[in-house]
């Protein structure tokens, strides 16, 4: 066992969403459908796990104080959930606390904590890595991702970059898709307040929507189509394949938000500015769409009001990005998630 170990993990944005759990009553995060995400290396959580003496509790949390990092605002519930996961990781890798010692978990983000991007995915992935590292676990990345999933489902995809896929066999890197060198990302933050409905609650409520019938099949079909389009996006019919990918991602984002709105009771995350951004993107796509080489960006919302945009690094798409940045300046904050 080491005396201290520090790890970091990126946040991720799902293009095919994990929404709804199987056998939710067991408390394990088994997804109703497979999902695919893009890791956001510009939005990382850093976690340090250390062995300490004289603490009142076996596991305690404190903000990680380091230049360039910002401590998250953890509620009491959030703190308990986080520390419970640290204990779960320790037990599952077969380790235990040496007598008289306890574990201090410190964490912070390298992106602004109050900007509506707070991510359980990056925190739980980094926590799993930090505790496993502290106890010098020999688990593979896939095994650690599987373990992390029990803390926060979507965190299992944050172990893989730039693309993570999570299906019935577990999470792993999705191969053959465009690399980070080909893509840009921006998050348009229109509202940075905390979620009123947590994602855990959303997973439960969506199953009451009539639209949930057929949802797992729809998501699986979209995943197959999207992977195929993204694989072809760098090839000879790349523009066409990428633009088809853009349509699939758009439809998937609306599918999840329609599930929210049609749940019983219904709920929603969008604010007027979310729609303003989406309409602006539509307008700019129409403006540039006359050119046969134009690649429409992939546009999606998480369970929140902010809009994520992933574009192709070419002149026209970057010009669209500039225009979008200028047009949203009065009502949205722009954060760059790809580094
Ligand atoms: O990992 P959780 O339980 O926070 O669920 C995340 C669900 C979404 O963020 C809405 C979608 C996803 O796949 O990341």
PDB file of N, CA and C in Angstrom, residues 3 6 17 27 67 76 96 99 105 117 120 147 172 198 209 226 247 258 276 296 301-302 312 320 322-323 332:
ATOM      1  N   UNK A   3       1.363   5.511   0.571  1.00  0.00           N
ATOM      2  CA  UNK A   3       0.817   6.415   1.590  1.00  0.00           C
ATOM      3  C   UNK A   3      -0.176   7.394   0.954  1.00  0.00           C
ATOM      4  N   UNK A   6      -2.556   9.872  -6.355  1.00  0.00           N
ATOM      5  CA  UNK A   6      -3.417  10.850  -7.012  1.00  0.00           C
ATOM      6  C   UNK A   6      -3.751  10.404  -8.431  1.00  0.00           C
ATOM      7  N   UNK A  17     -27.486   7.909 -25.147  1.00  0.00           N
ATOM      8  CA  UNK A  17     -27.625   8.111 -23.705  1.00  0.00           C
ATOM      9  C   UNK A  17     -27.941   6.833 -22.935  1.00  0.00           C
ATOM     10  N   UNK A  27     -30.162  -1.842  -6.811  1.00  0.00           N
ATOM     11  CA  UNK A  27     -29.208  -0.793  -6.475  1.00  0.00           C
ATOM     12  C   UNK A  27     -27.974  -0.801  -7.383  1.00  0.00           C
ATOM     13  N   UNK A  67      -3.008  24.655  -7.186  1.00  0.00           N
ATOM     14  CA  UNK A  67      -3.147  25.733  -8.174  1.00  0.00           C
ATOM     15  C   UNK A  67      -3.838  25.207  -9.419  1.00  0.00           C
ATOM     16  N   UNK A  76     -24.099  17.087   1.636  1.00  0.00           N
ATOM     17  CA  UNK A  76     -23.866  16.010   2.602  1.00  0.00           C
ATOM     18  C   UNK A  76     -24.153  14.659   1.944  1.00  0.00           C
ATOM     19  N   UNK A  96      -8.100  -3.702   2.774  1.00  0.00           N
ATOM     20  CA  UNK A  96      -8.749  -3.314   4.027  1.00  0.00           C
ATOM     21  C   UNK A  96      -7.934  -2.217   4.688  1.00  0.00           C
ATOM     22  N   UNK A  99      -5.056  -1.167  10.892  1.00  0.00           N
ATOM     23  CA  UNK A  99      -5.693  -0.730  12.141  1.00  0.00           C
ATOM     24  C   UNK A  99      -5.182   0.649  12.580  1.00  0.00           C
ATOM     25  N   UNK A 105      -9.949  11.383   1.383  1.00  0.00           N
ATOM     26  CA  UNK A 105     -10.185  11.568  -0.053  1.00  0.00           C
ATOM     27  C   UNK A 105     -10.270  13.066  -0.314  1.00  0.00           C
ATOM     28  N   UNK A 117     -21.407  22.199 -15.214  1.00  0.00           N
ATOM     29  CA  UNK A 117     -20.794  21.033 -15.848  1.00  0.00           C
ATOM     30  C   UNK A 117     -20.393  19.995 -14.819  1.00  0.00           C
ATOM     31  N   UNK A 120     -20.599  13.767 -12.218  1.00  0.00           N
ATOM     32  CA  UNK A 120     -20.329  12.634 -11.352  1.00  0.00           C
ATOM     33  C   UNK A 120     -19.433  11.647 -12.093  1.00  0.00           C
ATOM     34  N   UNK A 147     -16.127  -1.562 -11.844  1.00  0.00           N
ATOM     35  CA  UNK A 147     -16.282  -1.251 -10.422  1.00  0.00           C
ATOM     36  C   UNK A 147     -16.822   0.176 -10.240  1.00  0.00           C
ATOM     37  N   UNK A 172     -15.714  -0.152 -22.620  1.00  0.00           N
ATOM     38  CA  UNK A 172     -14.400  -0.266 -23.260  1.00  0.00           C
ATOM     39  C   UNK A 172     -14.232   0.881 -24.251  1.00  0.00           C
ATOM     40  N   UNK A 198     -32.371  14.833  -9.941  1.00  0.00           N
ATOM     41  CA  UNK A 198     -31.057  14.192 -10.109  1.00  0.00           C
ATOM     42  C   UNK A 198     -31.136  13.150 -11.214  1.00  0.00           C
ATOM     43  N   UNK A 209     -42.877   6.672 -18.605  1.00  0.00           N
ATOM     44  CA  UNK A 209     -43.330   7.300 -19.850  1.00  0.00           C
ATOM     45  C   UNK A 209     -43.779   6.237 -20.853  1.00  0.00           C
ATOM     46  N   UNK A 226     -24.891   4.995 -35.565  1.00  0.00           N
ATOM     47  CA  UNK A 226     -23.947   6.078 -35.268  1.00  0.00           C
ATOM     48  C   UNK A 226     -22.499   5.593 -35.359  1.00  0.00           C
ATOM     49  N   UNK A 247     -27.403  13.959 -37.500  1.00  0.00           N
ATOM     50  CA  UNK A 247     -28.865  13.784 -37.368  1.00  0.00           C
ATOM     51  C   UNK A 247     -29.203  12.751 -36.286  1.00  0.00           C
ATOM     52  N   UNK A 258     -37.542  14.033 -24.459  1.00  0.00           N
ATOM     53  CA  UNK A 258     -38.974  13.712 -24.593  1.00  0.00           C
ATOM     54  C   UNK A 258     -39.375  12.701 -23.512  1.00  0.00           C
ATOM     55  N   UNK A 276     -32.850  28.634 -27.718  1.00  0.00           N
ATOM     56  CA  UNK A 276     -32.246  29.714 -28.508  1.00  0.00           C
ATOM     57  C   UNK A 276     -30.962  29.221 -29.159  1.00  0.00           C
ATOM     58  N   UNK A 296     -22.124  19.351 -40.468  1.00  0.00           N
ATOM     59  CA  UNK A 296     -22.923  19.866 -39.341  1.00  0.00           C
ATOM     60  C   UNK A 296     -22.370  19.301 -38.039  1.00  0.00           C
ATOM     61  N   UNK A 301     -27.672  17.523 -25.528  1.00  0.00           N
ATOM     62  CA  UNK A 301     -27.798  18.031 -24.156  1.00  0.00           C
ATOM     63  C   UNK A 301     -27.715  16.847 -23.216  1.00  0.00           C
ATOM     64  N   UNK A 302     -27.062  17.038 -22.088  1.00  0.00           N
ATOM     65  CA  UNK A 302     -27.056  16.015 -21.049  1.00  0.00           C
ATOM     66  C   UNK A 302     -28.376  16.179 -20.264  1.00  0.00           C
ATOM     67  N   UNK A 312     -16.207  19.147 -36.533  1.00  0.00           N
ATOM     68  CA  UNK A 312     -15.070  18.629 -37.288  1.00  0.00           C
ATOM     69  C   UNK A 312     -14.074  19.769 -37.435  1.00  0.00           C
ATOM     70  N   UNK A 320     -18.144  28.232 -38.482  1.00  0.00           N
ATOM     71  CA  UNK A 320     -19.470  28.120 -37.850  1.00  0.00           C
ATOM     72  C   UNK A 320     -19.319  28.251 -36.337  1.00  0.00           C
ATOM     73  N   UNK A 322     -16.994  29.857 -34.685  1.00  0.00           N
ATOM     74  CA  UNK A 322     -16.736  31.268 -34.357  1.00  0.00           C
ATOM     75  C   UNK A 322     -18.038  32.066 -34.354  1.00  0.00           C
ATOM     76  N   UNK A 323     -18.856  31.826 -35.392  1.00  0.00           N
ATOM     77  CA  UNK A 323     -20.114  32.571 -35.512  1.00  0.00           C
ATOM     78  C   UNK A 323     -21.040  32.251 -34.343  1.00  0.00           C
ATOM     79  N   UNK A 332     -24.880  33.143 -23.121  1.00  0.00           N
ATOM     80  CA  UNK A 332     -24.285  31.849 -22.767  1.00  0.00           C
ATOM     81  C   UNK A 332     -22.788  32.007 -22.551  1.00  0.00           C
TER      82      UNK A 332
END
